[in-house]
XYZ file of C-alpha atoms in Angstrom:
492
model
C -18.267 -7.477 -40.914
C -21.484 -7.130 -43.550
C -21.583 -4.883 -46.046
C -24.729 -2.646 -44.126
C -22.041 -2.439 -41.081
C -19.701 -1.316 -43.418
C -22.031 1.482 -45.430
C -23.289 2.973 -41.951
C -18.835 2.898 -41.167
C -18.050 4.902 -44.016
C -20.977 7.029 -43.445
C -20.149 7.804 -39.885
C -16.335 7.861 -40.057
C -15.824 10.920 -42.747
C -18.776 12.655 -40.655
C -16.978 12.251 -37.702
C -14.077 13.668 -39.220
C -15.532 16.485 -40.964
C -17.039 17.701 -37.842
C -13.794 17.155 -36.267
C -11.724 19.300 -38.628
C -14.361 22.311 -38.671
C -14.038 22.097 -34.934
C -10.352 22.569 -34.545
C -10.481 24.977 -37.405
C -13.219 26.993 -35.185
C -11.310 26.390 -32.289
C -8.437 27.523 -33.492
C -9.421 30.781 -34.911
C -11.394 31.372 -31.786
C -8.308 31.279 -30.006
C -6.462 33.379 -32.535
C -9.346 36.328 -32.587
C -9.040 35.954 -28.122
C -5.610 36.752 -28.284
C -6.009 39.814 -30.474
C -8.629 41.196 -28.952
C -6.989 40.804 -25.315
C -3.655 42.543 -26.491
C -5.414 45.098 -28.188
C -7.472 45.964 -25.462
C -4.657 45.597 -23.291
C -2.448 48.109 -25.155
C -5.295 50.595 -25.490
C -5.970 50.551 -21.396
C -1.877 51.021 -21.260
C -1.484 53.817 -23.926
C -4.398 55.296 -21.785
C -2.657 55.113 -18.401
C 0.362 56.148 -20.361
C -1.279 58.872 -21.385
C -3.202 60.117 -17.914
C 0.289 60.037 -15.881
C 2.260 61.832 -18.412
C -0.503 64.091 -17.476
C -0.279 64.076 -14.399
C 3.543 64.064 -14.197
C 3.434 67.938 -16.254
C 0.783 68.906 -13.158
C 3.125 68.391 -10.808
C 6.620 69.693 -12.581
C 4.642 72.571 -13.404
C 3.323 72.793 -9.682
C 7.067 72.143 -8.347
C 8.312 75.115 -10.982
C 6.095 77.575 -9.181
C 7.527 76.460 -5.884
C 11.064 76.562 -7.169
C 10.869 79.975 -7.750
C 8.174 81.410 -5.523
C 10.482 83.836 -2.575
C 9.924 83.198 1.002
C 8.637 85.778 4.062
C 10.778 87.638 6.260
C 9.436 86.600 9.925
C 9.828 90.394 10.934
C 8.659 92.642 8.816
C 6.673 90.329 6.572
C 7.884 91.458 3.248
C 9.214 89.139 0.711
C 12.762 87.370 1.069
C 14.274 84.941 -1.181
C 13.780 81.824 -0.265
C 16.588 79.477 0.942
C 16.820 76.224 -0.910
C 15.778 74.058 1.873
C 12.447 75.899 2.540
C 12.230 75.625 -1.100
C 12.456 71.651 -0.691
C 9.840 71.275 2.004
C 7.264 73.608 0.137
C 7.681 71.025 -2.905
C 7.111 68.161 -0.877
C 4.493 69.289 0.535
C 2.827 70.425 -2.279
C 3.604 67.036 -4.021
C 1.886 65.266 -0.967
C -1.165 67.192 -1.469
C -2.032 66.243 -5.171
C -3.546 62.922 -4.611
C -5.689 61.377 -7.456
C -8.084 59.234 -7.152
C -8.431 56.343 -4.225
C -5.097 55.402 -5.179
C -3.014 57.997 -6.944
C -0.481 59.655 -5.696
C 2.940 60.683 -6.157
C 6.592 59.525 -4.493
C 9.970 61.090 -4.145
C 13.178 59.467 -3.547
C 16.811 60.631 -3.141
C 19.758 58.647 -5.095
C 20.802 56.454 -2.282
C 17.019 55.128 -2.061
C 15.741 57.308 1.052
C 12.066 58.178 0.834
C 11.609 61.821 0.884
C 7.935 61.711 0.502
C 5.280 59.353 0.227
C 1.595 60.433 1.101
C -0.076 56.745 0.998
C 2.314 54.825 3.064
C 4.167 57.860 5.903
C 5.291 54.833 7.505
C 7.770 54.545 4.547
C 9.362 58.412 5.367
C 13.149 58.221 5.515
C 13.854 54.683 5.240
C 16.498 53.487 2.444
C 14.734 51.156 0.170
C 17.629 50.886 -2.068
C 18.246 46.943 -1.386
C 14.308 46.056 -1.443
C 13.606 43.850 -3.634
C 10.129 42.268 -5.490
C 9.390 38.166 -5.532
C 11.433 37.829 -8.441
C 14.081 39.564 -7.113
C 14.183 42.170 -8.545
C 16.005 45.785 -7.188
C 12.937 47.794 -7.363
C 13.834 51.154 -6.491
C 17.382 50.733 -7.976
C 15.134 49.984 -10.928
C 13.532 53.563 -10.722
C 16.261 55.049 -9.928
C 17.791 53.902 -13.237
C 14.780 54.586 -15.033
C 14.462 58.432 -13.856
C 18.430 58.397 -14.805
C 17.681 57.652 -18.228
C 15.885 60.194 -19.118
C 12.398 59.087 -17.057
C 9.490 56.847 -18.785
C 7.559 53.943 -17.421
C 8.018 51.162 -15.606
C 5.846 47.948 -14.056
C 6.789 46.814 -10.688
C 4.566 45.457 -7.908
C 3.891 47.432 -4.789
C 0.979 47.211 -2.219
C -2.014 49.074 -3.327
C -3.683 51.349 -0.812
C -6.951 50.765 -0.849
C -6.659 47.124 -0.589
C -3.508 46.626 0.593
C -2.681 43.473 -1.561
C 0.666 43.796 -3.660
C -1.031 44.196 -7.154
C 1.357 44.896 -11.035
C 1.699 48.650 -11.142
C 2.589 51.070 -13.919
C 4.777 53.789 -12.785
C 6.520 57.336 -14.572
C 9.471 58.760 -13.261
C 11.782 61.552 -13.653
C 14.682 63.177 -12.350
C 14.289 66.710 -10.425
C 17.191 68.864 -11.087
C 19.589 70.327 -9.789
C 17.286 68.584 -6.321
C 18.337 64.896 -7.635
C 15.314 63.337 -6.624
C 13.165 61.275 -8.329
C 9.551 61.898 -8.443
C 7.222 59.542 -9.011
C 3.916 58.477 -10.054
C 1.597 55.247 -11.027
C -1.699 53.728 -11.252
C -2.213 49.718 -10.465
C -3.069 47.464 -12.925
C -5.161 45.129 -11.359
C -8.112 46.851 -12.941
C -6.870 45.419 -16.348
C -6.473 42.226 -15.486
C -9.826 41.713 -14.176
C -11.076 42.917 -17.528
C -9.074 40.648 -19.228
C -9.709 37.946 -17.310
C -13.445 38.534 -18.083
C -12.349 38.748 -21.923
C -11.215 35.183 -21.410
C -13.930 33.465 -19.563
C -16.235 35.443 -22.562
C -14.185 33.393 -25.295
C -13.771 30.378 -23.140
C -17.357 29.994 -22.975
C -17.753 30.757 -26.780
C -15.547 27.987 -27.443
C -17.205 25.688 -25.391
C -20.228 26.445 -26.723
C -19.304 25.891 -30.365
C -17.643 22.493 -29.327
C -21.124 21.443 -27.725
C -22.633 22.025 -30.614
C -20.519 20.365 -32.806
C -20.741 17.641 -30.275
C -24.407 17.783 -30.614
C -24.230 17.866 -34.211
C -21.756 14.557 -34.305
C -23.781 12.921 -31.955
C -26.838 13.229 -33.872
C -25.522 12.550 -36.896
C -24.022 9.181 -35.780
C -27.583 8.431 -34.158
C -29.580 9.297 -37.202
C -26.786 6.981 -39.341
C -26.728 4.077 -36.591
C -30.021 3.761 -36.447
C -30.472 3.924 -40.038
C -28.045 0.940 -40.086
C -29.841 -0.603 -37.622
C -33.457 -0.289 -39.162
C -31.816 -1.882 -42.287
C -29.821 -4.712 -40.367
C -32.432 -5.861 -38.106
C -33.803 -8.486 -39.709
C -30.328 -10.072 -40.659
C -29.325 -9.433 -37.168
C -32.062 -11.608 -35.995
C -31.929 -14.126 -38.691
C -27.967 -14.943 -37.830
C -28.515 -14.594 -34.292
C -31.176 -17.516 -34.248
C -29.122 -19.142 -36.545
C -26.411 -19.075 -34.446
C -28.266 -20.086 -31.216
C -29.129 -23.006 -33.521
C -25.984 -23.899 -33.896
C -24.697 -23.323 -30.500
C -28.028 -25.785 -29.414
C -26.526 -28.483 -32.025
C -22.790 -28.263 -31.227
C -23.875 -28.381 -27.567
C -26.356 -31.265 -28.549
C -22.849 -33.309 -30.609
C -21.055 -33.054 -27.129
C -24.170 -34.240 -24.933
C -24.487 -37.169 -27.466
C -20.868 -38.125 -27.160
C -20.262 -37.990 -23.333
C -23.191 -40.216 -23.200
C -21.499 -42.792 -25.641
C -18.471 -42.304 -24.105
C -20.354 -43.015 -20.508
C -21.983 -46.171 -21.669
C -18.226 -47.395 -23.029
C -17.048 -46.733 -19.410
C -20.358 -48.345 -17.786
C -20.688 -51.719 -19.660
C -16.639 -52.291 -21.634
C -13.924 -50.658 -18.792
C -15.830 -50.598 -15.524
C -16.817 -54.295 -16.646
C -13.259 -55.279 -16.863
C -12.578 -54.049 -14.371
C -14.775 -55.542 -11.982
C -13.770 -58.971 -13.454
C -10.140 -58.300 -12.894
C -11.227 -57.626 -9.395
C -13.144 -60.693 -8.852
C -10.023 -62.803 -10.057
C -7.734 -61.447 -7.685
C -10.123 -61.790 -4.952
C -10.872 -65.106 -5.964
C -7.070 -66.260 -5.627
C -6.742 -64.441 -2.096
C -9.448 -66.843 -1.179
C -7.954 -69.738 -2.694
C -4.524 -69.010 -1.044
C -5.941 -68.650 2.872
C -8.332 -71.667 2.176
C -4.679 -73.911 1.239
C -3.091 -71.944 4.608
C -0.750 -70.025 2.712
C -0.310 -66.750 3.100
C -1.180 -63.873 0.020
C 1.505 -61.914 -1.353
C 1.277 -58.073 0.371
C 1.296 -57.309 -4.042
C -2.377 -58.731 -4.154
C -3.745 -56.112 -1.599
C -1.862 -53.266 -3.406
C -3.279 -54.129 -6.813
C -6.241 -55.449 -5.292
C -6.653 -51.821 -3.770
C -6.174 -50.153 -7.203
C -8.090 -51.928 -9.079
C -10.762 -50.492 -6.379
C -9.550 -46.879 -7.115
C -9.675 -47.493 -11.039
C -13.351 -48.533 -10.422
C -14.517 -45.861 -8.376
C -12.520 -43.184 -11.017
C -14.407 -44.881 -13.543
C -17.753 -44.868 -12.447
C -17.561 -41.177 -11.191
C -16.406 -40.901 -14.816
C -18.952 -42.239 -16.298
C -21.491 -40.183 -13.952
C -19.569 -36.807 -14.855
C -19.651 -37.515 -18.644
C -23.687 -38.463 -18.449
C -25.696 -39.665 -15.347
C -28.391 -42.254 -16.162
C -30.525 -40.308 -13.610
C -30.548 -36.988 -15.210
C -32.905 -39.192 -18.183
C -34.649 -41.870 -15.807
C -35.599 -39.220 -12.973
C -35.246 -35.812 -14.491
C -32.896 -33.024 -12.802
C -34.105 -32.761 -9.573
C -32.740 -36.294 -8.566
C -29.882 -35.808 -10.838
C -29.146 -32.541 -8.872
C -29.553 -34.231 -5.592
C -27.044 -37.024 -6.349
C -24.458 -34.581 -7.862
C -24.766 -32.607 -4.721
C -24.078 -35.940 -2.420
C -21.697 -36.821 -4.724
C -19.476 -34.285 -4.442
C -20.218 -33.997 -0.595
C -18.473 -37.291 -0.231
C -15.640 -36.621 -2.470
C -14.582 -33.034 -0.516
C -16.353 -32.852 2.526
C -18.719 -29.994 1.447
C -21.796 -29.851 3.069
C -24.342 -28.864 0.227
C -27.915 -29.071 0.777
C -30.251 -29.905 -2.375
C -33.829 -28.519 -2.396
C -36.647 -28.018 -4.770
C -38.991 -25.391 -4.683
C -42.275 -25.328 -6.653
C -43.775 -27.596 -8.696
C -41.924 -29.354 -10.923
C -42.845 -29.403 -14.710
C -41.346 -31.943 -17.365
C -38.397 -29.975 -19.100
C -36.869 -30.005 -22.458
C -33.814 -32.415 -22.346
C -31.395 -29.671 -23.738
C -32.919 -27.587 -20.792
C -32.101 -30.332 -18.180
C -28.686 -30.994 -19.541
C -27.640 -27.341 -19.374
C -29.105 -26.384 -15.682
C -27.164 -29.956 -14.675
C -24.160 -28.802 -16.499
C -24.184 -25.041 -14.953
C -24.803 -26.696 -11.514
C -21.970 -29.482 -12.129
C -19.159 -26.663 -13.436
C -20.421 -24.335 -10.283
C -19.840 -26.890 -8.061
C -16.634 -27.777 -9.170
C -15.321 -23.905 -9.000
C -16.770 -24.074 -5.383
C -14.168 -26.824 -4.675
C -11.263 -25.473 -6.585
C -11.421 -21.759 -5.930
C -14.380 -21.023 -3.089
C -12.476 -22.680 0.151
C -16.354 -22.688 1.131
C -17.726 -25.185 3.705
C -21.391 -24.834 2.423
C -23.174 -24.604 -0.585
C -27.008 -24.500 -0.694
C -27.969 -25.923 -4.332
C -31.541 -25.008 -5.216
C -33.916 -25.636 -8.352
C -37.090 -23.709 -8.230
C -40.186 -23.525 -10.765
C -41.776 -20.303 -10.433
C -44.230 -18.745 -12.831
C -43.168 -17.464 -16.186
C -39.459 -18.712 -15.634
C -36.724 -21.579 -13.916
C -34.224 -20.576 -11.898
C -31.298 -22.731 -10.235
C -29.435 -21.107 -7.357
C -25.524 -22.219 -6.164
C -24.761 -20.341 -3.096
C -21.600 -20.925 -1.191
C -20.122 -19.140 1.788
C -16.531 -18.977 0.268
C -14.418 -15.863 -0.120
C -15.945 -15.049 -3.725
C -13.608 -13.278 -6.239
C -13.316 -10.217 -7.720
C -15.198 -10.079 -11.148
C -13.942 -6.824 -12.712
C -10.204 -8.399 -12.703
C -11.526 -12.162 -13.968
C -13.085 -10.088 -17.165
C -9.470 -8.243 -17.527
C -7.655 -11.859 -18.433
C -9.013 -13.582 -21.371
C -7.609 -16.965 -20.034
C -9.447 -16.815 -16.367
C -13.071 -17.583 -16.417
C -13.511 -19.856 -18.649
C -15.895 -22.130 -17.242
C -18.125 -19.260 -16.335
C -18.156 -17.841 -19.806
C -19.196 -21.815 -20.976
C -21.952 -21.560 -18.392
C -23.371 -18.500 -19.910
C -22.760 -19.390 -23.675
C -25.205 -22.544 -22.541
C -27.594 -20.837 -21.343
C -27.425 -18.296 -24.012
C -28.013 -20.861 -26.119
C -31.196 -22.299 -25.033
C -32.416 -18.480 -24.145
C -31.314 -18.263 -20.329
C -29.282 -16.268 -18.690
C -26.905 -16.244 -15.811
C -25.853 -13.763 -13.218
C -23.661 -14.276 -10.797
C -22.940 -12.047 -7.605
C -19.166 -12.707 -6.302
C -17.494 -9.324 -6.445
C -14.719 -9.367 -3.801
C -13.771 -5.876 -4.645
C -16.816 -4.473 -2.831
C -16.466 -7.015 0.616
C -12.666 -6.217 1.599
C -13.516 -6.630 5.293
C -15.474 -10.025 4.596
C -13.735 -12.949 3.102
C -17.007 -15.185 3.624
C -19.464 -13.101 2.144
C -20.189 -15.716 -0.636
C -20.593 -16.239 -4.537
C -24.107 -16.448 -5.817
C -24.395 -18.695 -9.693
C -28.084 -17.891 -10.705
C -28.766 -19.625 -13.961
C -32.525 -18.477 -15.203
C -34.820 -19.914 -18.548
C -37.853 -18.343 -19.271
C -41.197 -20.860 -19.966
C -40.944 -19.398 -22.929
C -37.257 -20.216 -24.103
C -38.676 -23.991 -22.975
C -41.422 -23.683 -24.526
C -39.642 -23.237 -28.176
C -37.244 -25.708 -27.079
C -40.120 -28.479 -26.733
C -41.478 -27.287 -30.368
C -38.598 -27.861 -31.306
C -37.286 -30.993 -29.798
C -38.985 -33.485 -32.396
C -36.419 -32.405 -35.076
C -32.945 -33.838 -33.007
C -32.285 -37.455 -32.912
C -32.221 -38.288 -28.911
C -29.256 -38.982 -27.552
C -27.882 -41.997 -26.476
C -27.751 -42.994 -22.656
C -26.652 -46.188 -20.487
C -29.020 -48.958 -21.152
C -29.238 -48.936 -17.241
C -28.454 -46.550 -14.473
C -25.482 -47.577 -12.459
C -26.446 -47.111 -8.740
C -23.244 -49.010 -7.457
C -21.752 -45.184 -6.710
């Protein structure tokens, strides 16, 4: 890594960690101040609702203490009589059923065992025996108020349905015990009021902290822009510099290997494939002499006679892989054409070779990298593709080059070749070529988007701008040519 990298690093990473810090800090006391502020809000609506049914609660003992003691009417005569304690009993109930407050206050009275005495909201309820009800936890709800009112009376949450909506909503209740009656009277308001506020409370500092991360976000983000491209502006030129001298390179290691196969095909072409050929000639020249003396040949002569045959043809298609004479005699689009009926023979492939455009002379290290792109498709076609066609195309259009390999094989899928290192290497040697000499290549074989078609095809397009040839051919009179066959073999 260069030292610029580096500076613009340590600038960004203690940035990036700054912000970071503040942020969970804010976050983090954002959270705390939520939580206080919801239970203190929360305890002041409750010591409020505490407050308005104890309220309520003396109304109605003191409203029940009138009763208690009010006398009854004699039917006859219409003068006062003391009431009996059952009269006494109905009058309270039936004052308690009057004093609603509110759409959904109200009061309830229950016996020991759990029978409803009175309950103005819900008459449906009116002398049933709720002792063994139970809420969706389970819990013994009026056993629970029963206790409670036992105790001594004070509040109590439970659920229970709320009138005006008739949903089962968290309700705070007040009880106490009637005596020498033994009922339990009742009140409570519902809570779901207080939950809606506090559910607002939480989307209010939910959003807060949102906010504050976006803008710590924002302030990261342009921090790290103004720093990369700071970095950037001050790396440029370097950036460039390497990068051509690494194309350079690339061109010249490329360039070392070019030179080499074509040694290595003129050793094949005029030392083994010459030996070769004169072993063959001896052997056929002692079949001959054998039939012309009437004797028979030994079945050994045909056998090595036959592999000596096989040697030859390896080594000429050898020799034609490592350099073809044609790609420098005739230029690429005869080379092309004889790779493509070359490897039509050898597996049965039906590729068709065409050339589109006018054709313009081309750089060498241009001609050897199309032939090599088209060469290494090829041979993917025949070891992965199971195609049947391939149409192999070279066309000179304005402003760039392009060579096409299309095949009608079952493609393959691209995202998992790029997820093993060791796949795809002759694909990542295609594009490092072409990189090299300022092409590019694209290829269109993604399997993962054609599950219903296994013939939809791979498409290799290899392109070079004229102007990527046009530096190459400035540049071409500072290499040494490279060394080819003294003459092109057209034996294969």
């Amino acid at each position: 890594m260069q030292l610029k990298a580096k500076i613009t690093l340590l600038a960004v990473v203690p940035l990036l960690l700054s912000l970071l810090l503040i942020g969970v800090a804010m976050f983090d006391q954002q959270l705390t101040l939520g939580h206080q502020t919801r239970a203190l809000v929360r305890e002041a609506y409750m010591e409020a609702r505490r407050a308005e049914l104890r309220h309520n609660m003396d109304l109605a003992l003191s409203a029940l203490q009138s009763v208690h003691t009010a006398p009854g009417q004699d039917g006859a005569t219409g003068s006062a009589q003391p009431a009996d304690d059952a009269t006494r009993q109905r009058l309270a109930l039936h004052a308690l059923g009057r004093m609603n407050y509110g759409p959904d206050g109200y009061f309830f009275v229950y016996d020991q065992h759990g029978t409803v005495l009175m309950h103005s909201r819900q008459p449906e309820l009116m002398g049933r025996n709720l002792w063994d009800l139970t809420d969706e936890d389970g819990r013994p709800t009026i056993q629970l108020l029963l206790a409670k009112a036992r105790a001594g009376g004070g509040f109590i949450e439970f659920p229970w349905r709320k009138p005006s909506s008739g949903q089962t909503v968290p309700k705070l209740g007040y009880v106490t015990l009637l005596q020498p009656w033994g009922w339990m009277i009742g009140t409570g308001l519902y809570l779901d009021d207080i939950q809606h506020t506090l559910s607002e409370l939480d989307e209010g500092m939910d959003r807060s902290i949102r906010t504050t991360i976006g803008w710590l976000m924002a302030v990261a983000a342009g921090g790290t822009v103004v720093i990369s491209i700071s970095g950037l502006m001050l790396n440029l030129s370097e950036h460039r510099e390497a990068d051509a001298q690494l194309r350079l390179m690339a061109r010249r290691v490329v360039q070392s290997q070019e030179d080499e196969r074509a040694r290595l095909a003129r050793e094949l072409h005029d030392g083994t494939s010459q030996t070769l050929v004169a072993g063959k000639l001896l052997i056929e020249s002692a079949v001959d002499e054998l039939h012309r003396q009437g004797q028979p040949h030994p079945a050994a002569l045909d056998k090595a006679l036959s592999r000596l045959n096989d040697a030859l043809l390896e080594v000429r298609h050898l020799s034609h892989s490592l350099r073809p004479a044609l790609l420098d005699n005739l230029g690429l689009p005869a080379a092309l054409a004889h790779l493509g009926r070359e490897f039509g023979e050898h597996t049965g492939l039906r590729i068709d070779t065409h050339i589109d455009g006018t054709e313009v002379a081309l750089p060498d290290e241009a001609k050897t990298v199309l032939f090599r792109v088209a060469q290494e498709a090829l041979t993917n076609v025949v070891k992965h593709a199971q195609a049947t066609h391939v149409d192999l195309s070279l066309s000179f259009e304005p402003g760039q080059i392009e060579l096409h390999i299309n095949d009608n094989g079952q493609g393959f899928d691209q995202a998992a070749l790029r997820a093993h290192p060791r796949e795809g290497i002759g694909l990542r040697n295609m594009r490092e070529r072409l990189a090299a000499i300022g092409g590019r290549l694209d290829v269109h074989a993604d399997r993962a988007r054609h599950p219903q078609d296994p013939h939809h095809g791979t498409l290799v397009l290899a392109t070079v701008p004229t102007q990527a040839l046009a530096r190459l051919l400035a540049a071409a009179h500072t290499r040494v040519p490279h060394v080819t066959p003294d003459t092109p073999d057209t034996t294969a």
